[in-house]
PDB file of C-alpha atoms in Angstrom:
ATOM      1  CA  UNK A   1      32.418  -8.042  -1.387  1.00 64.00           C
ATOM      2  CA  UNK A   2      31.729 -10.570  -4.124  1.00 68.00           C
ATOM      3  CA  UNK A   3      31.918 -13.413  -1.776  1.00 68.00           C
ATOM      4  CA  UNK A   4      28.922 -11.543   0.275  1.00 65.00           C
ATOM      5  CA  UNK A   5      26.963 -11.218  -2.896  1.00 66.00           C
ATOM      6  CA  UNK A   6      27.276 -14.186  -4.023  1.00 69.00           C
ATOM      7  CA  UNK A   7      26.249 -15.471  -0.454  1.00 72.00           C
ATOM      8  CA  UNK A   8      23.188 -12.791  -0.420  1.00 76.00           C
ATOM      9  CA  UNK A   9      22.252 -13.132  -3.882  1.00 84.00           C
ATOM     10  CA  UNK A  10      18.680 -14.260  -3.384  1.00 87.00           C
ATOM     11  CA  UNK A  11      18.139 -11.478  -0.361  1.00 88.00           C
ATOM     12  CA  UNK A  12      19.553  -8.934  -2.892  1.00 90.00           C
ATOM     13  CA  UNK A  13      16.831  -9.984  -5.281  1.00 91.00           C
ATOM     14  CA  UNK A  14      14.173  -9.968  -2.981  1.00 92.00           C
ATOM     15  CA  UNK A  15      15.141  -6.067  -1.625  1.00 95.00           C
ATOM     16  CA  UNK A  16      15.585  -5.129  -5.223  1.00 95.00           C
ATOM     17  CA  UNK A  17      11.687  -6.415  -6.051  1.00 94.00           C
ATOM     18  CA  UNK A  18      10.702  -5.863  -3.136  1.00 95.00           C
ATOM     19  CA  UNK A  19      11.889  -1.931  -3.158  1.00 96.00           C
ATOM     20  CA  UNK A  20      10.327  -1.922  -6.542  1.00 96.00           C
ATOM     21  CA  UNK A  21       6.773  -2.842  -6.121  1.00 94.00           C
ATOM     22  CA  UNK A  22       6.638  -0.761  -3.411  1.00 93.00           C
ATOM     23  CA  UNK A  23       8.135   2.526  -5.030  1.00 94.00           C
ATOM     24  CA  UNK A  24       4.949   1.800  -8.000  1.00 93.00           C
ATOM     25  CA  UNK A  25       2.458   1.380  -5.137  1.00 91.00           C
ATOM     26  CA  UNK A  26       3.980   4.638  -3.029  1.00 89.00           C
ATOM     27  CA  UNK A  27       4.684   6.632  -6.434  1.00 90.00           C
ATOM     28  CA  UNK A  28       2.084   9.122  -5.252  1.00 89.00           C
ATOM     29  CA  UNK A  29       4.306   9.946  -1.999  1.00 90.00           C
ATOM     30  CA  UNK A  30       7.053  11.091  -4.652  1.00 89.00           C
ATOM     31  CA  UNK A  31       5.260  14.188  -5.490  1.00 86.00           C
ATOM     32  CA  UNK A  32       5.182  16.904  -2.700  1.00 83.00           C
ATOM     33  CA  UNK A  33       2.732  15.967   0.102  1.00 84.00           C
ATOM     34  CA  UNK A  34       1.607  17.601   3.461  1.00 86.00           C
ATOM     35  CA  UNK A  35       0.621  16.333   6.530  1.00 85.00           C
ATOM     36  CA  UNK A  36      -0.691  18.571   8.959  1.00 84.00           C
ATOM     37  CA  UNK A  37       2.538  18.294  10.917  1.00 87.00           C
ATOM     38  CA  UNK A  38       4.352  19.649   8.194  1.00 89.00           C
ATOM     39  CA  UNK A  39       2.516  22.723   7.369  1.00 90.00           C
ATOM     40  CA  UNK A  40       3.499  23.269  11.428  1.00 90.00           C
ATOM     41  CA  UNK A  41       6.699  22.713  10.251  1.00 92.00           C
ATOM     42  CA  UNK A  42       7.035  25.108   7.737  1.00 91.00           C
ATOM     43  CA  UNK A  43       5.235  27.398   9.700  1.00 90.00           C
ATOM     44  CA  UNK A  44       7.818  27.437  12.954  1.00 92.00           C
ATOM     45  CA  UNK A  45      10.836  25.919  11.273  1.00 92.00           C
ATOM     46  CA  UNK A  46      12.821  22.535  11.936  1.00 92.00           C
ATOM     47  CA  UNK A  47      14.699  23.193  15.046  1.00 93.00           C
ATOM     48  CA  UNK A  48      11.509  25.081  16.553  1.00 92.00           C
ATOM     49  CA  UNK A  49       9.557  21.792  16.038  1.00 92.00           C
ATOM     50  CA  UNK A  50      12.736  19.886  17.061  1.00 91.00           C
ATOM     51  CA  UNK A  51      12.426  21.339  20.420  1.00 89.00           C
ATOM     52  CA  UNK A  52       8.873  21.596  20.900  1.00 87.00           C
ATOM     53  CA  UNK A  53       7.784  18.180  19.663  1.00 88.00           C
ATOM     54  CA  UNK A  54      10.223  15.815  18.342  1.00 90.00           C
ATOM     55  CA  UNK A  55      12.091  15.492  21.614  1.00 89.00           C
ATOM     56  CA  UNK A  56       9.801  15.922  24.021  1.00 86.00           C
ATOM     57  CA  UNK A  57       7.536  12.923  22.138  1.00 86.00           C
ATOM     58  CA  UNK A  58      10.917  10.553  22.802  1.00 88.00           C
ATOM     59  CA  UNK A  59      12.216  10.893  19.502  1.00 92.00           C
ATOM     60  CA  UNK A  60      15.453  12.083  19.337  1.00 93.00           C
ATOM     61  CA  UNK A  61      16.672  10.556  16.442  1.00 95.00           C
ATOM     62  CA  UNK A  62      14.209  12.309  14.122  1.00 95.00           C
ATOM     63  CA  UNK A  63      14.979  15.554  16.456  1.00 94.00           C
ATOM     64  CA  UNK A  64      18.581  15.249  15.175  1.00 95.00           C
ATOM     65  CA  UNK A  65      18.006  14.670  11.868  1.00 95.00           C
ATOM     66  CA  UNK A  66      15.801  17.272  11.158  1.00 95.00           C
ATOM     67  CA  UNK A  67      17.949  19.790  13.321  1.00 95.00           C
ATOM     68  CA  UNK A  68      20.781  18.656  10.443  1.00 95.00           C
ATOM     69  CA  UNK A  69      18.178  19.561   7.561  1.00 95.00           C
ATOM     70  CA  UNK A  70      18.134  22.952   9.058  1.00 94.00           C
ATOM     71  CA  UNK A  71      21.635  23.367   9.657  1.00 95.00           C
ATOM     72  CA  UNK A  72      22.044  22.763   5.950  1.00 95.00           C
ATOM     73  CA  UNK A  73      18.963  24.565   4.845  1.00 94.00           C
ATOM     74  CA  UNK A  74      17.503  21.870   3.427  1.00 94.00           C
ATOM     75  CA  UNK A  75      14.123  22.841   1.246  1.00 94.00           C
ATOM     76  CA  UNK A  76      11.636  20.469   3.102  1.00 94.00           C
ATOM     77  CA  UNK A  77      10.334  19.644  -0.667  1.00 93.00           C
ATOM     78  CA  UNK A  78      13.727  17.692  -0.673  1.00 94.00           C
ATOM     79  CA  UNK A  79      13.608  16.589   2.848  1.00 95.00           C
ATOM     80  CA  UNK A  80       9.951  14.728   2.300  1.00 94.00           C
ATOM     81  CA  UNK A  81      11.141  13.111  -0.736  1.00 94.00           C
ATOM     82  CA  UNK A  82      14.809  11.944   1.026  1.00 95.00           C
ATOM     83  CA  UNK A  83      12.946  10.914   3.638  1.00 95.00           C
ATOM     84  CA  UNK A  84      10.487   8.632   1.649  1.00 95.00           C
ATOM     85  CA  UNK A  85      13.073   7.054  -0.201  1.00 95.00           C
ATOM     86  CA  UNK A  86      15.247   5.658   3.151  1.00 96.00           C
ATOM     87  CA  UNK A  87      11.924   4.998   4.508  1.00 95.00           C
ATOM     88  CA  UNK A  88      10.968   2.132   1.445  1.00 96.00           C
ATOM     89  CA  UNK A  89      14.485   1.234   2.131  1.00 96.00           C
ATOM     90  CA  UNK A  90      14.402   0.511   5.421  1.00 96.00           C
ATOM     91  CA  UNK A  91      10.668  -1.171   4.974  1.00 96.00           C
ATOM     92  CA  UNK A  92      12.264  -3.397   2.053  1.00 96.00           C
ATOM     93  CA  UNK A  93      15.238  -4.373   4.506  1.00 96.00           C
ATOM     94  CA  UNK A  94      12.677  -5.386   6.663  1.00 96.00           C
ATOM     95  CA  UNK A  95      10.727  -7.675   4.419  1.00 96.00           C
ATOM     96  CA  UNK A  96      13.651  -9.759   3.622  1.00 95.00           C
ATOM     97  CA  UNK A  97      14.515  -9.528   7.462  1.00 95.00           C
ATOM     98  CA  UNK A  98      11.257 -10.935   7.974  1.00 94.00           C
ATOM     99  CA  UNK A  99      11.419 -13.554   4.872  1.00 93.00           C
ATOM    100  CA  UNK A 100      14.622 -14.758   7.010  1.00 91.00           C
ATOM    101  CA  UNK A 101      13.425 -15.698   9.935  1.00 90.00           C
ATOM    102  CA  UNK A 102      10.457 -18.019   8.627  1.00 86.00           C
ATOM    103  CA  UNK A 103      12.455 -19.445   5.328  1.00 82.00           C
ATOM    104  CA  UNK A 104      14.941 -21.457   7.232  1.00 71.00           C
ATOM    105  CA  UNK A 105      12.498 -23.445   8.619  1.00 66.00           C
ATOM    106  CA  UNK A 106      11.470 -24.784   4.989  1.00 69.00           C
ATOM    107  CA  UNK A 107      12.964 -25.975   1.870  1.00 71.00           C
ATOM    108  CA  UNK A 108       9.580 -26.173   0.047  1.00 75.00           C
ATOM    109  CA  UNK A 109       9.696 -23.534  -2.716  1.00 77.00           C
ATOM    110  CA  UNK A 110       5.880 -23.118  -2.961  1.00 81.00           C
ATOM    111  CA  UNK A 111       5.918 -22.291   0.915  1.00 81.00           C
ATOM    112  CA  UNK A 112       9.296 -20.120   0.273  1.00 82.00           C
ATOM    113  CA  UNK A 113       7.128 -17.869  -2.029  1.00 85.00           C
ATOM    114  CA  UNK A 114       4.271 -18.020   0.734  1.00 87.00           C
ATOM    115  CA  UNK A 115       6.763 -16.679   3.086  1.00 87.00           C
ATOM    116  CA  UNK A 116       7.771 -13.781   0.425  1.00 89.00           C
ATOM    117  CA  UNK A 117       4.255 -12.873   0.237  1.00 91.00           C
ATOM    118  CA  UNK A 118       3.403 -12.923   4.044  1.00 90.00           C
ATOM    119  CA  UNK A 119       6.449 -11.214   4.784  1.00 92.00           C
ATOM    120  CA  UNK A 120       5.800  -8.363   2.137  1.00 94.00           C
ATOM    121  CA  UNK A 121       1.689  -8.251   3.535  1.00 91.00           C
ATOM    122  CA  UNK A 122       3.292  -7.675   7.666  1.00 90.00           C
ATOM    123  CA  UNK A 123       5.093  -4.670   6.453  1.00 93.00           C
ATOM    124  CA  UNK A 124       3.219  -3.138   3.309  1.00 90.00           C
ATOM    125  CA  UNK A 125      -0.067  -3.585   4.712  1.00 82.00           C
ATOM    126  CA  UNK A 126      -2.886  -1.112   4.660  1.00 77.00           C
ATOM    127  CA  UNK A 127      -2.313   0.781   7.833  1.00 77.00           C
ATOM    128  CA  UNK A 128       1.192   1.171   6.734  1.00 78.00           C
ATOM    129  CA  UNK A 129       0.638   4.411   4.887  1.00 79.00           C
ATOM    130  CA  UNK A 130       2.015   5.660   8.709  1.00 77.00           C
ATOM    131  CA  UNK A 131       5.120   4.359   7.810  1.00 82.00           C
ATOM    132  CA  UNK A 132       5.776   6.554   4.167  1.00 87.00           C
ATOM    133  CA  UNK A 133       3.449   9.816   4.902  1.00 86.00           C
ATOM    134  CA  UNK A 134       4.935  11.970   7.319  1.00 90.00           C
ATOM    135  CA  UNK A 135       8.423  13.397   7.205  1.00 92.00           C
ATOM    136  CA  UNK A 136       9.726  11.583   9.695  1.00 92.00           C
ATOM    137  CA  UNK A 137       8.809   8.453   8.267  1.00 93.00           C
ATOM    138  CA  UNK A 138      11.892   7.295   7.634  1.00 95.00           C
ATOM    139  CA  UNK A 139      13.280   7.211  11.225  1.00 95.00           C
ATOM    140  CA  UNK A 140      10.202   5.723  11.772  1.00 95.00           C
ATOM    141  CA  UNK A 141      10.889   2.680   9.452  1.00 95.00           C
ATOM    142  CA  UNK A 142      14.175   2.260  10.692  1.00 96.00           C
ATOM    143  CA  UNK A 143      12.850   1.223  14.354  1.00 95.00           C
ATOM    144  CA  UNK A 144      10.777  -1.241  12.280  1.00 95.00           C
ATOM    145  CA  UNK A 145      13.538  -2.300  11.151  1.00 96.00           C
ATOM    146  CA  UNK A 146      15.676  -2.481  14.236  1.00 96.00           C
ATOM    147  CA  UNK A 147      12.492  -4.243  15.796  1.00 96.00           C
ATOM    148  CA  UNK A 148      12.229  -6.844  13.379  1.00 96.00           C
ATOM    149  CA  UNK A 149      16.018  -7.400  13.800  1.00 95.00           C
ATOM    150  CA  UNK A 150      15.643  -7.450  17.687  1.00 95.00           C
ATOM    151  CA  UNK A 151      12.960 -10.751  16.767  1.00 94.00           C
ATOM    152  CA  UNK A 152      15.385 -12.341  14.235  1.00 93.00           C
ATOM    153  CA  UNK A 153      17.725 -12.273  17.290  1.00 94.00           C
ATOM    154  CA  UNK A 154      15.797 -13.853  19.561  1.00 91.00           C
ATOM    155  CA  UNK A 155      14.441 -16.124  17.128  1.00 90.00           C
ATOM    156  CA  UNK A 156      17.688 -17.418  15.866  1.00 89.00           C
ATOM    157  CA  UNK A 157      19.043 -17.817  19.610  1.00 85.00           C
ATOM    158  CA  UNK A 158      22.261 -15.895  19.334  1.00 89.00           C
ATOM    159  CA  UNK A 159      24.743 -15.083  22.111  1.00 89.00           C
ATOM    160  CA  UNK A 160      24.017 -12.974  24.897  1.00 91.00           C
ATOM    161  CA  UNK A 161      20.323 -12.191  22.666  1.00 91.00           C
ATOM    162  CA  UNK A 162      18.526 -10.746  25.561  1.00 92.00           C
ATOM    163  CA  UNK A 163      21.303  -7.665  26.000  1.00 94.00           C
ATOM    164  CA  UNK A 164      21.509  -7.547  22.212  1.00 95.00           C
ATOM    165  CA  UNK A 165      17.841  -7.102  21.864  1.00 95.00           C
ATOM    166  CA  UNK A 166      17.875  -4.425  24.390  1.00 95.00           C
ATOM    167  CA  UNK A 167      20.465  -2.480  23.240  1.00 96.00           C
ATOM    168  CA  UNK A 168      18.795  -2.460  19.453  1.00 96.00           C
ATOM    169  CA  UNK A 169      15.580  -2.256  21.251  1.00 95.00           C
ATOM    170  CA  UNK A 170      16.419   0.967  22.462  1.00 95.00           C
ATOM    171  CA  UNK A 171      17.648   2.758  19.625  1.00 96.00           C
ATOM    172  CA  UNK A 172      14.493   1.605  18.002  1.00 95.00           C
ATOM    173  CA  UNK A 173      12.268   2.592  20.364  1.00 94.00           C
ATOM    174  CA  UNK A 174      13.617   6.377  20.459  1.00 94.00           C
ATOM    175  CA  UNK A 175      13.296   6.454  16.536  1.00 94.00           C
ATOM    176  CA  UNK A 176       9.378   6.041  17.035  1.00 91.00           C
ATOM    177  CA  UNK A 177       7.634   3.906  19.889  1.00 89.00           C
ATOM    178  CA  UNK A 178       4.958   2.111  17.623  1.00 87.00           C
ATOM    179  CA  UNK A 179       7.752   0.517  16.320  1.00 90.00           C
ATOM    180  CA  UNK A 180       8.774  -1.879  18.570  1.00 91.00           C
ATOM    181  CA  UNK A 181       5.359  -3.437  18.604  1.00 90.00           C
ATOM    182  CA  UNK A 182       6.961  -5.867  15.621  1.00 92.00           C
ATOM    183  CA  UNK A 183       9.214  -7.123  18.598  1.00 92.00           C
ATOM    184  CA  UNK A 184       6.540  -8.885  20.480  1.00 90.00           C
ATOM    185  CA  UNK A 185       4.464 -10.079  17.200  1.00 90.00           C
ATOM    186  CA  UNK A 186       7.021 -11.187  15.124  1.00 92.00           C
ATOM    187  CA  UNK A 187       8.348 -13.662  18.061  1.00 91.00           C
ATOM    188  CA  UNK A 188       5.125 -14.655  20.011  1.00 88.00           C
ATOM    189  CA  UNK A 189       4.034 -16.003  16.303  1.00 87.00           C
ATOM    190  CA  UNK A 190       7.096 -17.848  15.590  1.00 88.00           C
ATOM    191  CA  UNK A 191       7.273 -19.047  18.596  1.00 84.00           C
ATOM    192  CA  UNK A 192       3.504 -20.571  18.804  1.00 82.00           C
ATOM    193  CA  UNK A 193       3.402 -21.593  15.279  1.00 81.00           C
ATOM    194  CA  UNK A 194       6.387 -23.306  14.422  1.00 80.00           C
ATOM    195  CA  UNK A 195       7.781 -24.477  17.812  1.00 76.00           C
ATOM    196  CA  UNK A 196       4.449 -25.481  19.289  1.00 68.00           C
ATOM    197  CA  UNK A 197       6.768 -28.601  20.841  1.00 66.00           C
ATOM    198  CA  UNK A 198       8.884 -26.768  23.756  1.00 76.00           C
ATOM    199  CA  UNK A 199       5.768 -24.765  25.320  1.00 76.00           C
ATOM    200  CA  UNK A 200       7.518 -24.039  27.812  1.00 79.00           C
ATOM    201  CA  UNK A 201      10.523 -22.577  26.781  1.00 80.00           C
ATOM    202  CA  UNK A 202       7.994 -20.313  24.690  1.00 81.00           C
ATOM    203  CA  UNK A 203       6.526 -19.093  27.309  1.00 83.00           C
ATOM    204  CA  UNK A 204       9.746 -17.793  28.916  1.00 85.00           C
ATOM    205  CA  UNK A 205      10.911 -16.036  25.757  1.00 84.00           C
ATOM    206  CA  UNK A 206       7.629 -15.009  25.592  1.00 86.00           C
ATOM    207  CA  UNK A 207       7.684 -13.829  29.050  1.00 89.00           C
ATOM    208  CA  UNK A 208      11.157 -11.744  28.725  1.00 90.00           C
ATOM    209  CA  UNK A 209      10.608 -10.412  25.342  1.00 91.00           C
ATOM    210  CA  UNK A 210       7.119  -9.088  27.119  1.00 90.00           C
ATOM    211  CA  UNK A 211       9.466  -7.548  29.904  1.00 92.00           C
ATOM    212  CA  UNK A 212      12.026  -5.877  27.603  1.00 93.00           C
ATOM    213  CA  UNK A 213       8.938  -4.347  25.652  1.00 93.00           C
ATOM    214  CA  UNK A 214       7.440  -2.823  28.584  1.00 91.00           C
ATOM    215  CA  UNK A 215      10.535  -1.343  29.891  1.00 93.00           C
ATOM    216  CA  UNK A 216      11.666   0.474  26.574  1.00 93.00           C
ATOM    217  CA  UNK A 217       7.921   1.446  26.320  1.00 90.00           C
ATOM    218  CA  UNK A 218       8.533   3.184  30.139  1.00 90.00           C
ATOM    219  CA  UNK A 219      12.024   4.353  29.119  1.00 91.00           C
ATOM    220  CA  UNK A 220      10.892   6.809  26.701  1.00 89.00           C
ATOM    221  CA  UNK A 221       7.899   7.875  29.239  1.00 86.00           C
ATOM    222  CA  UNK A 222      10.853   8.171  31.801  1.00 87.00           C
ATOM    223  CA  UNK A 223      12.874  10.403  29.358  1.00 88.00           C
ATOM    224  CA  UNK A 224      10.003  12.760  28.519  1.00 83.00           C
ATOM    225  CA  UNK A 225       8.882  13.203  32.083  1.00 81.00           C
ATOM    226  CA  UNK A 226      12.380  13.410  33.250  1.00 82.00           C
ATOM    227  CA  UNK A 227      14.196  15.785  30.425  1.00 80.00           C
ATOM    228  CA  UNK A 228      10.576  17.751  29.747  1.00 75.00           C
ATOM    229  CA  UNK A 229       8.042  17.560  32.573  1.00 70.00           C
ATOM    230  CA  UNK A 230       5.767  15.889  30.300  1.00 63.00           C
ATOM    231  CA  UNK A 231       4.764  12.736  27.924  1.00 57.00           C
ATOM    232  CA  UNK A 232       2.821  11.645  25.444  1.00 57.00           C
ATOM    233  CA  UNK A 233       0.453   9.759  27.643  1.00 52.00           C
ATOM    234  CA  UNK A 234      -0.853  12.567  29.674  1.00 51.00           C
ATOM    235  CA  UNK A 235      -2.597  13.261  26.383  1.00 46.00           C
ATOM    236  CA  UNK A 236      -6.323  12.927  27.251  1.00 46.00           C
ATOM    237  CA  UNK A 237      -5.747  12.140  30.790  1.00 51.00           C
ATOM    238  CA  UNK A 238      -8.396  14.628  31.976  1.00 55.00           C
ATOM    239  CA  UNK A 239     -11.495  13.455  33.620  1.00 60.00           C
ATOM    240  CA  UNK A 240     -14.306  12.937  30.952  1.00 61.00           C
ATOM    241  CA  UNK A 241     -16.690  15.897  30.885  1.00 74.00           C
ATOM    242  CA  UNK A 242     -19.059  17.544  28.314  1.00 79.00           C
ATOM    243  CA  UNK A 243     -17.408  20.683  28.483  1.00 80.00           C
ATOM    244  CA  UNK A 244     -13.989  19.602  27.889  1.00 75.00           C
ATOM    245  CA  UNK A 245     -15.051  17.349  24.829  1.00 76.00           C
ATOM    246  CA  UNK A 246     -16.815  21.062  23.968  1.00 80.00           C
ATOM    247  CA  UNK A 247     -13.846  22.883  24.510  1.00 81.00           C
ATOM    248  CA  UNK A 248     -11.227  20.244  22.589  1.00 73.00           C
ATOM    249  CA  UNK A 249     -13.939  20.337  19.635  1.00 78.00           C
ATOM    250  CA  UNK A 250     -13.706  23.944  19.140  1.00 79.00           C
ATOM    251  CA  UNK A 251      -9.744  23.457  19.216  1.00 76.00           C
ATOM    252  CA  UNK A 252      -9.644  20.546  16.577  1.00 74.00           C
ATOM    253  CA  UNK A 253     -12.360  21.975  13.989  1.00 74.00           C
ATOM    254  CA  UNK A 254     -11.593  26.337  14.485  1.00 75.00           C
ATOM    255  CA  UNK A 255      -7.605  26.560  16.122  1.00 75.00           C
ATOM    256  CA  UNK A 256      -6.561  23.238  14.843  1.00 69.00           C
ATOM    257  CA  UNK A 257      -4.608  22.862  17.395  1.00 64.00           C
ATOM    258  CA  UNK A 258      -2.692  25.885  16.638  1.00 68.00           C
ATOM    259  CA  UNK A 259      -1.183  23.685  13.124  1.00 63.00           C
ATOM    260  CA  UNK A 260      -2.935  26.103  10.806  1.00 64.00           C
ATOM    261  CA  UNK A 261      -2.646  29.544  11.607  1.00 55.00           C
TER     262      UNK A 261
END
């Protein structure tokens, strides 16, 4: 155990800050907060939403968890604010995930600090309020986290890193889809900015990672249909018309889509 500190010292140091910074910028999120989803919540109860929502949307991992707050009787006050917590966790894991795969490809300390900050701005970014609102949020991180470490797999070239990546593709992508969109950005960026010189060996992780992406993306579409009869996607499928853009009006603004009673 000291040996591994010692080793992971500087990563240590960089979760610690890291989890800091971004418990001052989130210390709003600490105090009891609402999204629409959770007034449904409260309204029906965890294991009714469980059922109705959380695993016909593909995410069973959140289903589960939230099925154990209820076995428990967990106050959801509590839940929101356990749930925020692993969620910076899992987001500061991720920075220094991310810090990892660019810094060994540099012993400059200026651009080591660069790296901090870039890796820091890809995670804590402005559209990653997502990521800390809802309840859920931190299952949510952790496929960010499982993406990210899906990249640093491919990235570093480890054994047998296309069935690895998979594997912890999968899990990810059943703890919330828009996760695994790190997968694909993370490498296609290493990959064309520091290893411009093998093109074409880019292109083919390129080309697989691509292929791994899609398929988890259709796996959870697969599992809805299958399990449920129905999926996310069929969301909006209906033909355009004036009437139904009428009709879904009067259901967003009046019923509220039946959040609010």
């Amino acid at each position: 155990m000291i040996k591994y500190l010692k080793t992971h010292k500087r990563d240590i140091a960089i979760f610690f800050f890291v989890f800091i910074v971004s418990l001052i910028m989130c210390s709003a999120f600490l105090r009891p907060h609402y999204t629409h989803e959770t007034y449904k919540i409260i309204n029906i109860g965890y294991k009714d939403y469980s059922d109705l929502y959380f695993l016909k949307e593909g995410r069973p991992f959140t289903a589960m968890l939230t099925m154990i707050a209820d076995l428990i009787n967990l106050k959801i006050e509590i839940y929101i604010l356990l749930s925020f917590i692993g969620a910076l966790i899992f987001l500061s894991l991720s920075v220094v995930s991310v810090y990892n795969i660019f810094k060994h490809k540099t012993n400059n300390k200026i651009l080591d600090f660069i790296f901090v900050l870039v890796s820091f701005i890809t995670i804590f970014n402005y559209l990653a309020m997502e990521h800390v609102y809802f309840i859920e949020c931190s299952i949510m991180s952790l496929g960010i986290f499982l993406s990210i470490k899906c990249a640093k797999i491919v990235i570093y070239n480890e054994k047998n890193k296309y069935i690895k990546t998979f594997l912890l593709g999968l899990i990810g992508v059943f703890c919330y889809q828009g996760s695994l969109a790190f997968l694909p950005m993370i490498v296609i960026f290493y990959k064309l900015f520091f290893e411009k010189d093998t093109l074409k060996q880019n292109i083919k992780d390129i080309f697989k990672i691509s292929i791994i992406y899609i398929i988890l993306m259709l796996l959870t579409i697969i599992y809805s249909k299958i399990l449920f009869g129905v999926t996310r996607t069929q969301i909006g499928a209906e033909p355009f018309s004036i009437i139904e853009v009428w009709k879904w009006a009067i259901q967003l603004a009046i019923n509220s889509l039946g959040v609010i009673p």
